[in-house]
Structures are given as C-alpha cells and as structure tokens.
Coordinates of C-alpha atoms and ligand atoms in Angstrom, one line a residue:
M25 CA 21.0 -24.4 23.9
G26 CA 22.9 -24.5 21.0
R27 CA 26.5 -25.7 21.2
M28 CA 29.0 -24.8 23.3
I29 CA 32.9 -23.4 22.8
G30 CA 36.2 -23.1 24.6
I31 CA 37.2 -19.9 25.1
D32 CA 40.9 -18.8 26.6
L33 CA 40.5 -14.8 27.2
G34 CA 43.6 -14.0 27.4
T35 CA 45.2 -11.2 28.7
T36 CA 46.7 -10.3 25.1
N37 CA 45.0 -12.9 22.7
C38 CA 41.9 -15.0 22.9
C39 CA 41.4 -17.5 21.4
I40 CA 38.0 -20.2 20.6
A41 CA 37.8 -23.8 19.9
V42 CA 35.4 -26.6 19.8
L43 CA 34.9 -29.5 19.4
Q44 CA 33.8 -30.9 15.7
D45 CA 33.8 -35.2 16.0
G46 CA 36.1 -35.5 19.0
D47 CA 38.9 -33.7 17.9
A48 CA 38.9 -29.5 19.3
Q49 CA 39.1 -26.9 16.3
V50 CA 40.2 -24.2 16.7
I51 CA 38.2 -21.4 15.0
N52 CA 39.8 -18.7 13.1
S53 CA 39.5 -14.7 13.9
R54 CA 37.5 -12.6 11.2
Q55 CA 41.1 -12.0 10.0
G56 CA 42.3 -16.1 9.9
E57 CA 44.1 -16.1 12.1
R58 CA 44.4 -18.6 15.1
T59 CA 44.2 -16.0 18.5
M60 CA 43.2 -12.4 18.6
P61 CA 43.7 -9.3 20.4
S62 CA 42.2 -8.8 23.6
V63 CA 41.4 -5.4 22.4
V64 CA 38.5 -3.2 21.9
A65 CA 38.4 -0.1 20.5
F66 CA 35.2 3.3 20.8
S67 CA 35.8 5.1 17.3
D68 CA 35.2 8.8 16.8
E69 CA 32.0 7.5 15.6
G70 CA 31.3 5.6 18.6
T71 CA 31.3 2.3 17.0
E72 CA 33.6 -0.7 18.7
I73 CA 36.1 -2.7 17.3
V74 CA 37.4 -5.5 18.4
G75 CA 40.5 -7.9 17.9
T76 CA 43.4 -6.8 15.2
T77 CA 41.1 -3.9 14.1
A78 CA 41.0 -2.3 17.5
Q79 CA 44.7 -3.1 18.1
R80 CA 46.3 -1.8 14.9
Q81 CA 44.4 2.0 16.1
A82 CA 45.7 1.5 19.6
V83 CA 48.5 4.0 19.3
T84 CA 47.2 6.1 17.8
N85 CA 43.9 6.4 19.9
P86 CA 45.3 5.8 23.1
N87 CA 42.6 7.6 25.4
R88 CA 39.7 5.2 23.9
T89 CA 41.8 1.8 23.3
I90 CA 41.8 -1.0 26.4
F91 CA 43.9 -3.9 26.7
G92 CA 44.8 -6.2 29.6
V93 CA 41.7 -5.7 30.7
K94 CA 41.6 -9.0 32.3
R95 CA 44.3 -7.2 34.6
L96 CA 41.2 -4.9 36.3
I97 CA 38.6 -7.9 36.2
G98 CA 37.4 -7.8 39.2
R99 CA 40.0 -5.8 41.2
K100 CA 39.2 -2.5 43.7
F101 CA 41.0 0.3 42.5
G102 CA 42.9 1.2 45.7
D103 CA 44.9 -2.5 44.2
E104 CA 48.7 -3.0 44.3
E105 CA 48.0 -4.1 41.3
I106 CA 45.8 -2.4 39.8
E107 CA 48.3 1.3 40.5
T108 CA 51.0 -0.8 38.8
W109 CA 48.4 -1.1 35.6
S110 CA 47.4 2.3 35.2
E111 CA 51.0 3.5 34.9
H112 CA 51.8 1.1 31.6
V113 CA 48.4 2.4 29.7
P114 CA 47.4 5.3 28.3
Y115 CA 43.3 5.0 29.0
E116 CA 42.2 6.2 32.6
I117 CA 41.6 3.7 34.9
C118 CA 38.8 5.3 37.9
A119 CA 37.6 4.3 41.0
A120 CA 33.2 3.1 40.2
P121 CA 31.2 3.7 43.2
N122 CA 31.2 0.5 45.0
G123 CA 35.6 1.4 45.4
D124 CA 36.4 -1.4 41.4
A125 CA 38.5 -0.4 39.1
W126 CA 36.7 0.4 36.0
V127 CA 37.7 2.3 32.7
R128 CA 37.3 6.0 31.9
T129 CA 37.2 7.1 27.9
R130 CA 35.1 10.2 26.8
D131 CA 32.3 8.2 26.0
G132 CA 31.9 7.1 29.6
D133 CA 32.9 4.6 32.5
Y134 CA 32.7 1.0 31.9
S135 CA 33.4 -1.5 33.8
P136 CA 35.6 -4.5 32.9
Q137 CA 33.3 -7.2 33.5
E138 CA 31.3 -5.5 30.3
I139 CA 33.8 -4.4 28.7
S140 CA 35.3 -8.1 28.5
A141 CA 32.0 -8.6 27.2
V142 CA 32.4 -6.7 24.3
I143 CA 35.3 -9.0 23.1
L144 CA 33.3 -12.2 24.0
Q145 CA 29.7 -11.0 21.7
E146 CA 32.4 -11.1 19.2
I147 CA 33.9 -14.2 20.2
K148 CA 30.5 -15.9 20.2
A149 CA 29.6 -14.0 16.7
I150 CA 32.7 -15.7 14.8
A151 CA 31.5 -18.8 16.4
E152 CA 28.5 -19.3 15.3
D153 CA 29.3 -17.9 12.1
F154 CA 31.6 -20.4 11.3
L155 CA 29.8 -23.4 12.6
G156 CA 26.5 -21.8 11.7
E157 CA 25.1 -22.6 14.5
E158 CA 24.0 -20.4 17.7
I159 CA 26.0 -20.6 20.3
G160 CA 24.4 -20.3 23.8
E161 CA 27.3 -21.9 26.4
A162 CA 31.0 -21.4 27.2
V163 CA 33.6 -22.8 29.3
I164 CA 36.6 -19.5 30.3
T165 CA 39.6 -20.2 31.3
V166 CA 41.2 -18.2 34.3
P167 CA 44.1 -17.8 36.0
A168 CA 44.8 -20.5 39.0
Y169 CA 45.5 -17.4 41.1
F170 CA 42.2 -16.1 39.8
N171 CA 40.5 -15.0 43.8
D172 CA 36.2 -15.3 43.8
S173 CA 35.2 -11.9 42.7
Q174 CA 37.7 -12.1 39.6
R175 CA 36.0 -15.5 38.4
Q176 CA 32.8 -14.3 39.4
A177 CA 33.2 -10.9 37.7
T178 CA 34.0 -13.2 34.6
K179 CA 31.3 -15.3 34.5
D180 CA 29.1 -12.5 34.4
A181 CA 31.6 -11.1 31.8
G182 CA 30.1 -14.1 29.9
T183 CA 26.1 -13.3 30.8
I184 CA 26.3 -10.4 29.5
A185 CA 27.2 -10.9 26.2
G186 CA 24.9 -13.5 26.2
L187 CA 26.6 -16.7 26.9
R188 CA 25.6 -19.1 30.1
V189 CA 29.1 -19.4 31.1
K190 CA 29.2 -23.2 31.9
N191 CA 31.8 -23.5 34.1
I192 CA 35.4 -21.4 35.1
V193 CA 39.0 -22.9 34.3
N194 CA 42.1 -22.6 35.2
E195 CA 44.6 -22.2 32.8
P196 CA 47.0 -24.6 33.2
T197 CA 44.4 -27.2 34.5
A198 CA 42.7 -26.3 30.8
A199 CA 46.0 -27.0 29.6
A200 CA 46.5 -29.7 30.9
L201 CA 44.0 -31.3 29.2
G202 CA 44.3 -30.1 25.7
Y203 CA 47.7 -31.6 26.3
G204 CA 46.0 -34.5 26.1
I205 CA 47.6 -36.0 29.8
D206 CA 46.0 -39.2 30.6
K207 CA 44.9 -37.9 34.1
N208 CA 44.2 -41.9 35.7
R209 CA 48.3 -42.5 35.4
D210 CA 49.6 -40.7 38.9
Q211 CA 51.9 -38.3 38.2
T212 CA 53.3 -34.5 38.4
L213 CA 53.0 -31.7 36.5
A214 CA 54.9 -27.6 35.7
I215 CA 52.6 -26.3 32.6
F216 CA 55.2 -23.4 32.2
D217 CA 52.7 -20.3 30.3
L218 CA 54.8 -17.3 29.4
G219 CA 52.4 -15.3 27.4
G220 CA 51.9 -11.4 26.4
G221 CA 52.3 -9.7 29.3
T222 CA 52.1 -12.3 32.6
F223 CA 54.3 -15.3 33.6
D224 CA 52.6 -18.5 35.2
I225 CA 53.6 -21.5 36.8
T226 CA 51.3 -24.5 38.0
I227 CA 52.5 -27.3 39.5
L228 CA 49.7 -29.5 38.6
K229 CA 49.1 -33.4 40.3
T230 CA 47.2 -36.3 38.8
E231 CA 46.1 -38.7 41.1
G232 CA 42.9 -41.0 40.9
G233 CA 41.7 -39.4 37.3
V234 CA 41.6 -36.0 39.2
F235 CA 44.0 -33.2 38.6
E236 CA 44.6 -30.8 41.3
V237 CA 47.1 -27.8 41.9
L238 CA 49.4 -27.7 44.4
A239 CA 51.2 -24.8 44.1
T240 CA 51.2 -21.4 41.8
H241 CA 53.1 -18.4 41.4
G242 CA 54.9 -16.2 38.4
D243 CA 55.1 -12.4 37.4
T244 CA 52.3 -10.5 36.2
F245 CA 54.1 -8.1 34.8
L246 CA 56.7 -10.0 33.2
G247 CA 55.9 -11.5 29.5
G248 CA 55.7 -10.8 25.3
D249 CA 55.3 -6.8 25.5
D250 CA 58.5 -6.3 27.3
F251 CA 61.1 -8.6 25.0
D252 CA 59.0 -6.3 22.7
R253 CA 59.3 -3.0 24.3
L254 CA 63.1 -3.9 25.0
L255 CA 63.8 -4.7 21.4
I256 CA 61.6 -1.1 20.4
E257 CA 64.1 0.6 22.2
Y258 CA 66.8 -0.6 20.9
L259 CA 65.4 0.2 17.2
L260 CA 64.7 3.3 18.2
D261 CA 67.9 4.1 19.7
Q262 CA 69.5 2.5 17.0
F263 CA 68.2 4.5 14.6
E264 CA 68.5 8.0 16.7
G265 CA 71.9 7.2 16.6
E266 CA 72.0 6.6 12.2
C267 CA 69.1 9.9 11.6
G268 CA 69.8 12.2 14.4
E269 CA 66.2 11.8 14.6
D270 CA 64.2 10.9 18.1
I271 CA 60.8 9.1 16.4
S272 CA 59.7 8.0 20.1
D273 CA 57.1 10.5 20.5
D274 CA 55.4 9.7 17.0
P275 CA 52.1 7.7 17.8
V276 CA 52.1 6.5 13.9
A277 CA 55.8 6.0 13.7
L278 CA 55.4 4.2 16.8
Q279 CA 52.7 1.7 16.0
R280 CA 54.4 0.6 13.2
L281 CA 57.2 -0.5 14.9
K282 CA 55.9 -2.0 17.6
E283 CA 54.0 -4.0 14.6
S284 CA 57.3 -4.9 12.9
A285 CA 59.5 -5.6 16.8
E286 CA 56.9 -7.9 17.9
T287 CA 56.4 -9.3 13.9
A288 CA 60.7 -9.8 14.4
K289 CA 61.0 -11.3 17.7
R290 CA 58.3 -14.2 16.1
E291 CA 60.4 -14.5 13.3
L292 CA 63.5 -14.6 15.2
S293 CA 61.3 -18.0 17.1
S294 CA 62.4 -20.5 13.2
T295 CA 64.7 -18.6 12.0
S296 CA 68.3 -16.9 12.8
T297 CA 68.3 -13.4 11.3
T298 CA 65.2 -11.5 9.9
S299 CA 65.7 -7.7 9.0
I300 CA 63.6 -4.3 10.1
N301 CA 62.4 -2.4 6.9
L302 CA 60.1 0.5 7.4
P303 CA 60.7 3.0 5.2
F304 CA 59.2 6.9 5.4
I305 CA 59.4 6.5 8.8
A306 CA 60.0 10.5 9.8
T307 CA 61.3 13.2 8.3
G308 CA 64.1 14.6 8.6
P309 CA 66.2 18.0 7.5
D310 CA 67.1 17.1 4.7
G311 CA 63.5 14.8 3.6
P312 CA 62.0 11.6 3.9
L313 CA 64.0 9.1 6.6
H314 CA 63.4 5.4 6.4
L315 CA 64.5 2.9 9.0
R316 CA 66.2 -0.2 8.5
V317 CA 68.0 -2.6 9.9
D318 CA 69.4 -5.5 6.7
V319 CA 70.2 -8.3 9.9
L320 CA 69.3 -8.3 13.2
E321 CA 70.5 -11.7 15.3
R322 CA 68.2 -14.0 17.0
T323 CA 71.2 -13.7 19.1
K324 CA 71.4 -9.8 19.8
V325 CA 67.5 -10.1 20.6
E326 CA 68.8 -12.6 23.5
R327 CA 71.2 -10.5 24.8
L328 CA 69.5 -8.0 25.2
C329 CA 67.0 -9.5 26.9
E330 CA 68.6 -11.7 29.3
Q331 CA 67.7 -10.5 32.0
L332 CA 63.6 -10.8 30.9
I333 CA 64.6 -14.0 30.7
D334 CA 66.7 -14.7 34.0
R335 CA 63.2 -13.0 35.5
L336 CA 61.9 -16.5 35.1
E337 CA 63.5 -18.8 37.0
A338 CA 63.0 -17.3 40.8
P339 CA 58.5 -17.7 40.5
C340 CA 59.5 -21.7 39.2
K341 CA 62.2 -22.4 42.4
Q342 CA 58.9 -20.5 44.3
A343 CA 56.2 -22.7 42.8
L344 CA 58.4 -25.8 43.3
A345 CA 59.2 -25.5 47.3
D346 CA 55.2 -24.3 47.8
A347 CA 54.8 -27.7 46.7
G348 CA 56.9 -29.1 48.1
I349 CA 58.8 -30.7 45.4
V350 CA 62.3 -30.8 43.9
A351 CA 62.6 -30.3 39.9
S352 CA 63.0 -34.4 38.7
D353 CA 60.3 -35.3 40.7
L354 CA 57.9 -33.5 37.3
D355 CA 57.0 -36.1 34.9
Q356 CA 56.7 -33.5 33.0
V357 CA 56.8 -30.1 31.9
L358 CA 54.1 -28.0 29.2
L359 CA 54.5 -25.0 27.9
V360 CA 52.4 -23.0 27.2
G361 CA 51.8 -19.8 25.5
G362 CA 53.2 -17.2 22.5
M363 CA 56.2 -16.9 24.4
T364 CA 57.7 -20.5 24.7
R365 CA 58.3 -20.3 21.1
M366 CA 60.8 -18.7 22.3
P367 CA 64.3 -21.0 21.9
A368 CA 65.9 -18.5 24.7
V369 CA 63.1 -19.1 26.9
Q370 CA 62.6 -22.9 26.2
A371 CA 66.5 -23.3 26.9
K372 CA 65.6 -21.6 29.7
V373 CA 62.9 -23.8 30.8
E374 CA 65.2 -27.0 30.2
E375 CA 67.9 -25.2 33.2
I376 CA 65.5 -25.3 35.6
F377 CA 63.5 -27.8 34.9
G378 CA 66.3 -30.9 33.2
K379 CA 63.4 -30.8 31.0
I380 CA 61.1 -30.4 28.8
T381 CA 58.1 -33.0 27.6
A382 CA 58.2 -32.5 23.6
K383 CA 54.1 -31.7 22.1
D384 CA 53.1 -30.9 18.9
V385 CA 50.6 -28.5 20.0
N386 CA 50.7 -24.4 19.5
P387 CA 51.2 -23.7 22.6
D388 CA 49.1 -20.3 22.6
E389 CA 46.0 -21.9 22.1
I390 CA 46.6 -25.0 23.2
V391 CA 44.0 -23.4 27.2
A392 CA 41.7 -23.1 24.5
V393 CA 41.7 -26.3 23.2
G394 CA 41.5 -27.9 26.3
A395 CA 38.8 -25.7 27.4
A396 CA 37.2 -27.2 24.5
T397 CA 38.0 -30.5 26.1
Q398 CA 36.0 -29.2 29.3
C399 CA 32.8 -28.7 26.7
A400 CA 33.0 -31.8 25.5
I401 CA 32.8 -33.6 29.3
M402 CA 30.3 -31.2 30.8
T403 CA 28.1 -32.4 27.8
G404 CA 28.8 -36.2 28.4
E405 CA 31.0 -36.1 25.0
V406 CA 34.1 -37.7 26.9
Q407 CA 34.5 -39.9 30.3
D408 CA 34.1 -37.2 32.9
V409 CA 37.5 -35.5 34.8
V410 CA 36.9 -33.9 38.1
L411 CA 38.6 -30.9 38.5
L412 CA 40.1 -30.0 42.0
D413 CA 40.8 -26.4 42.5
V414 CA 42.7 -24.6 45.2
T415 CA 42.0 -21.4 47.3
P416 CA 44.6 -19.0 45.3
H417 CA 45.4 -16.5 48.4
S418 CA 45.1 -17.5 52.7
L419 CA 42.2 -16.7 54.5
G420 CA 42.5 -15.3 58.2
V421 CA 41.0 -12.8 60.9
R422 CA 42.0 -9.8 62.0
V423 CA 44.6 -10.4 65.4
T424 CA 45.7 -8.1 67.7
E425 CA 47.5 -5.0 66.2
G426 CA 45.8 -5.6 63.3
R427 CA 47.9 -8.8 62.8
M428 CA 47.0 -11.7 60.1
S429 CA 46.1 -15.1 61.7
R430 CA 45.8 -17.2 59.0
V431 CA 42.7 -20.1 58.9
I432 CA 43.0 -21.4 55.1
E433 CA 46.3 -21.5 54.0
K434 CA 47.3 -20.5 50.3
N435 CA 47.1 -23.5 48.0
T436 CA 45.1 -25.7 50.0
T437 CA 42.3 -27.9 47.7
I438 CA 39.0 -26.3 48.1
P439 CA 36.3 -27.7 49.4
T440 CA 38.2 -27.5 52.8
S441 CA 37.5 -26.8 56.2
E442 CA 40.0 -25.4 58.8
K443 CA 39.6 -24.3 62.5
K444 CA 41.3 -21.7 64.9
L445 CA 41.5 -21.6 68.8
F446 CA 40.8 -18.2 69.5
A447 CA 41.3 -16.1 73.4
T448 CA 40.1 -12.7 74.5
T449 CA 42.7 -10.4 74.9
R450 CA 40.9 -7.9 77.7
D451 CA 39.3 -8.7 81.1
Q452 CA 35.5 -9.0 80.8
Q453 CA 35.4 -9.0 77.4
D454 CA 31.9 -8.9 76.1
H455 CA 32.0 -10.2 72.6
V456 CA 35.0 -10.7 69.6
E457 CA 34.5 -9.0 66.5
I458 CA 35.6 -11.6 63.6
S459 CA 37.1 -9.7 60.7
V460 CA 38.0 -11.6 57.6
Y461 CA 40.9 -11.5 55.3
Q462 CA 42.4 -13.2 52.3
G463 CA 46.5 -12.4 51.5
E464 CA 50.0 -13.1 52.4
D465 CA 50.8 -9.9 54.1
E466 CA 51.6 -10.3 58.3
L467 CA 49.0 -7.4 58.2
V468 CA 45.2 -7.3 57.3
D469 CA 45.7 -3.9 56.3
N470 CA 48.1 -5.1 53.0
N471 CA 45.3 -7.6 52.0
S472 CA 41.9 -7.9 51.1
Y473 CA 38.8 -7.4 53.6
L474 CA 36.3 -10.2 53.4
G475 CA 33.4 -9.2 56.1
R476 CA 33.1 -9.3 59.6
F477 CA 30.6 -9.8 62.1
V478 CA 29.7 -10.4 65.6
L479 CA 30.1 -13.0 68.5
G480 CA 28.2 -11.3 71.6
D481 CA 26.8 -11.9 75.6
L482 CA 31.0 -13.8 76.0
P483 CA 30.8 -15.5 79.6
Q484 CA 32.6 -12.3 82.5
A485 CA 36.1 -13.8 82.5
A486 CA 39.3 -12.6 82.5
A487 CA 41.7 -12.3 79.3
G488 CA 42.8 -15.5 77.7
K489 CA 39.9 -17.6 79.6
V490 CA 37.3 -17.3 77.8
N491 CA 38.0 -18.8 74.3
V492 CA 36.3 -19.2 70.5
E493 CA 36.7 -21.3 67.7
V494 CA 36.9 -19.9 64.3
T495 CA 35.9 -22.2 61.8
F496 CA 36.4 -21.4 58.2
L497 CA 34.4 -23.6 55.7
M498 CA 34.9 -22.7 52.3
D499 CA 33.1 -25.2 49.5
A500 CA 33.6 -26.3 45.6
D501 CA 32.0 -23.1 44.4
G502 CA 34.6 -20.8 46.2
V503 CA 31.1 -19.9 48.9
L504 CA 33.5 -19.0 52.0
N505 CA 31.1 -20.5 55.3
V506 CA 32.9 -18.5 58.9
K507 CA 31.7 -19.4 61.7
A508 CA 32.4 -18.8 65.4
R509 CA 31.7 -20.7 69.4
E510 CA 32.3 -19.3 72.7
V511 CA 33.7 -23.3 73.7
T512 CA 32.1 -23.3 77.3
T513 CA 28.4 -22.1 76.2
G514 CA 28.7 -23.0 72.5
R515 CA 27.0 -19.5 71.2
E516 CA 27.4 -19.1 68.1
A517 CA 27.8 -16.5 64.9
S518 CA 28.5 -16.7 61.2
V519 CA 29.0 -14.9 57.8
K520 CA 28.5 -16.2 55.3
I521 CA 30.6 -14.4 51.7
A522 CA 29.7 -15.0 48.4
P523 CA 32.0 -14.7 45.6
S524 CA 30.8 -11.6 44.3
S525 CA 32.2 -9.2 40.1
G526 CA 30.8 -6.3 42.4
L527 CA 28.4 -5.5 39.7
S528 CA 24.8 -6.2 40.8
K529 CA 22.0 -9.6 39.1
D530 CA 20.1 -6.4 38.0
E531 CA 22.7 -4.9 36.8
V532 CA 24.2 -7.7 34.7
R533 CA 21.0 -8.2 33.5
N534 CA 20.0 -4.9 32.5
L535 CA 23.7 -5.0 30.8
S536 CA 23.2 -8.2 28.7
N537 CA 19.8 -6.6 27.2
R538 CA 21.4 -3.6 26.3
R539 CA 24.0 -5.5 24.5
R540 CA 21.5 -7.1 23.1
K541 CA 19.4 -4.8 21.6
A542 CA 22.5 -2.8 19.8
S543 CA 23.6 -5.5 18.6
Ligands
ADP620 P1 48.3 -14.2 26.2 O1 49.4 -13.0 27.5 O2 46.4 -13.2 26.0 O3 48.2 -16.1 27.1 P2 49.9 -16.0 24.6 O4 49.7 -17.3 24.8 O5 48.7 -15.8 23.4 O6 49.4 -14.1 25.5 O7 50.9 -14.9 24.0 C1 51.4 -14.0 23.2 C2 52.3 -13.4 23.5 O8 53.8 -14.7 22.5 C3 53.1 -12.4 22.2 O9 54.1 -11.5 23.1 C4 53.6 -12.8 20.9 O10 54.8 -11.6 21.0 C5 54.3 -13.9 21.4 N1 54.5 -15.0 20.6 C6 53.8 -15.2 19.8 N2 54.1 -16.3 18.3 C7 55.6 -16.3 19.8 C8 56.8 -16.6 18.6 N3 56.9 -17.7 16.8 N4 57.8 -16.3 18.8 C9 57.9 -15.6 20.0 N5 57.0 -14.4 20.3 C10 56.0 -15.6 20.5
MG621 MG1 47.9 -17.2 28.0

C-alpha cells in the first residue's frame, strides 16, 4: 500500500508534503529546493528531463520543453483559454482525435495527462527516496474552478504515474487546511493566490465543521511570469540604449536574463535594492558586452508592474459580490502563491480587503501542506473534516434561438438538485430535445456541450400547452444526471454525464503500464 503524499501540482511549480509525526513536512526537490518547476523536456537523446534541469534549458530547447501543461489538461483544443495560451508558448499545441488539446513535439503527440504523469512520477520517486519506502497513494490539489473533466484528467495523470489518487482537493481549501484554520469556528475566509501564471481568489466559509466554497474568481493570465516579462523588457531596453545591441532574439542571452530577472524580483521582496550582472551577454563590434545594473530598486520594479498589481482588484470585488458579502465580513485573508511575497502585492491585498492574516508560512508551500493534512484526514490520523465543493460553472439547457437556460447556477454547493419547467414552442410538437451545456454565456455555442437526449411521444397540443419538467442532479463526485418529465403523462427520459478526462480507461491503463516498464 505504501505512504500517502500531498501534492500541489501547480501551473509553474509543484510542491510535495507528507505528514511526519503529526507535522507536515515539505520534501525537497533533487536540487534541494522546496518547490520544483512543473516543466518536462525531451532531450536530443530522447530522454525525459523534469523540473529545474528542464527549466534551465527551456529557452535553448523551446519546441521540446513543455511548461504550463496544467492549462491544457482536460480541455478541448478549441477552448478560448487554449487559444490564448498557444500564443504564449513556443511548443506546439494540437488537437487530438477526440478534440482534446494535446502537445506535439518531434518525439510525438502527448496528452497533458501523460506530461503531468512524467512530473508526478518524478515526485513519487523523490518522495520515495526521501522516505525510504514506497508511495502508493496521493492527494492532489486543483484550482476551485476546475470542471469535472479537468479533475478527472488530473486523477488519470496520477494513475499513469502509478499513484492511486485518493482525493482531489481544491487548492484554496487545502490552503485553509494548511494555515490551520479551525473549521469548527464559523468564519468567512478569502484565499488570495497569486502564482507564476495565474491568479485565483476564493471565498470560503467554515460552518458546522465543514469548508464550503462560496465563490471563486480570478485571472488565468496574470502571475509572476508577467512581472518577470516586464522586468526583462525593461532590461533589454536599457541594454539596447547603452550598447546599441538588441539581444531579444538570442536564446542563450534570454535564458540568462530570464533567470536573473526572476532572481532579482525575488530578492526585492526582502531587500530594497539589488543588482544584476551578466558578463559576456553579447558581442558587439568592439568585443564582448556585459549587462550590468548596479542598483535596481524595489520601487523601480513596483512602478514597472503597477498595472499588473491594479489588475488584482476587479476579480476580488467580483468574488465578494458573487459570495454576497463585503470585505468587512471576512474573518481572515490568507495569502497563497510565491508572488504574494512581494510587498506591493501584499499592500494591494490589504487595500482591497482591509486586512491580511499574519501567519509565518511559506505561501508557495501551504497548498501542499494542506494536501498532506488531507492525507492524514483520509488515513484517519487526523479527525475528519468534510470538504464541500461547488459547481464552478453554470449548468443549463439549450432553448429557442440557441440561448442557454440555466438550471444550476455557478458556485452552487454540491450535491445539489434543481428543477425548471419548460413548455413546447410548436403546435403538435411530438418530442423535445434536451441539450445540456455548462458555462456562463447567454448563447450555448459559447459554452461547453455536455450531452443530449430526446423525450418523445408528447401529448398533441398547441404550442406552450405541454410542459416538461427538467431536473438536474449533481452528486458529490460531480456526476450530473439530467431528467426530463412530461407533466401530465409522467413520461421520462434522462442522461447521465460522468466526468471524463478525454482518455478512455484502457488508454490510461496502457500508458500506466508503458511508464512502469520504461522506468
Ligand atoms: P504556481 O503558479 O505553480 O502555483 P507558485 O505559487 O510557486 O506557483 O509561484 C511562483 C511564482 O512566485 C513565480 O513567479 C516566482 O517568481 C514567484 N516568487 C517566488 N518567490 C518569490 C519572492 N520571494 N518574491 C516574489 N516572487 C516570488
Ligand atoms: Mg499554486
């Protein structure tokens, strides 16, 4: 069976934690770091490289270095998010035969589940080396807005890596557990999570010993990478101004610049000035050129990134509004994600919410720590806590003119059941087709299609005279059951929509076997 570990499988970094004698302990990466970049690369020799080593060769091996695969997992190629992301990355994203977004390299096409499995397998190996025993089970965290297929795909990635995923926990909930929030005291929390590529704000409630997500919002294209990019652009401009050389097309120079910019940004969270020194970054007409900034001030970087910081506000306001509360109703405001170490970000959080819960924790480890706590809950080492989930998107049916009629509103606590009454729109209409969608748009075409069924043999009558009651039932595992019932005759039809990751059970099993043999 083996031990159970908690895994924060982040968009940019992952973190592993395990409960040792009642205390959560973070397991270091092979480089001795507390987090590991979520990067997988394929080398010329065809071997897989994971983590820091993969990150270090990213710019010089752009087409075969896969980062941010969490953005693809469980999504369709046509998704708006995928389209935007594909503009950000040098590697190729392609459509799998089933329409899923996959990654294409010259080594072959890979599902995001497989790429994530490479990371998870490395995590499993690191934890096994550290603990000196086999790891069989894991708790993995995902963003609160992940839908069924994204959650299922994450589980499948674990299976492919040889892990039994015992639970998928929302990151904000794990963070609250990690912070040691007392679930038995009724309170309302905001979890502010600014990571490397994404920003999430979640409002949680603890009541009667359970955690409940009241609302979740964010910006999927706002994170530390954007801060780094602005700093890199500034440094490139400065360099060109001084030396007359444009090095923005030189991959080796860029890789070095990227690493120093990020390091400088991190340093400026604890000091007010730092310096950057990159000797021999380029060659000019008169010989080698060096990029040197003797004094880089924190205030300079803050000014460069002011607009990014301003963008944090609107999603917070929206989450409060969705939760039906105001900032002063919050008992705690928890910081999560490496970027919340930046003082200007903390100042913004304080400005938006009026407070921050002061706690001496590492914001980029706290989700993994919470996942490890959840492991202990699952194994019975710690008293039971029930985690409630919400539907991250609205669910509804297609009505006239391709409009979406919502039956379950987003942010509804599951399990849940909702009914809605519909009437026929044509005279002598003999059947209705129920097409189920999820999403927030008025038009179903802009939302995701989940499934359909037909209810036939309707009583013959004029338009609007026949009523069909549609019931949506979502169970705690996210399985959606949609039923339609003609009111006078009681005739029924229904469809069950189970979470699917895009890979069949056989495909997952085959991939898992192949990885086991390869390792
Ligand atoms: P993920 O997006 O995977 O959840 P993390 O929570 O680990 O990622 O956040 C990673 C981001 O945090 C990176 O952009 C990194 O540069 C940034 N970061 C880490 N430490 C600091 C620090 N001390 N100051 C500012 N930013 C930091
Ligand atoms: Mg994170």
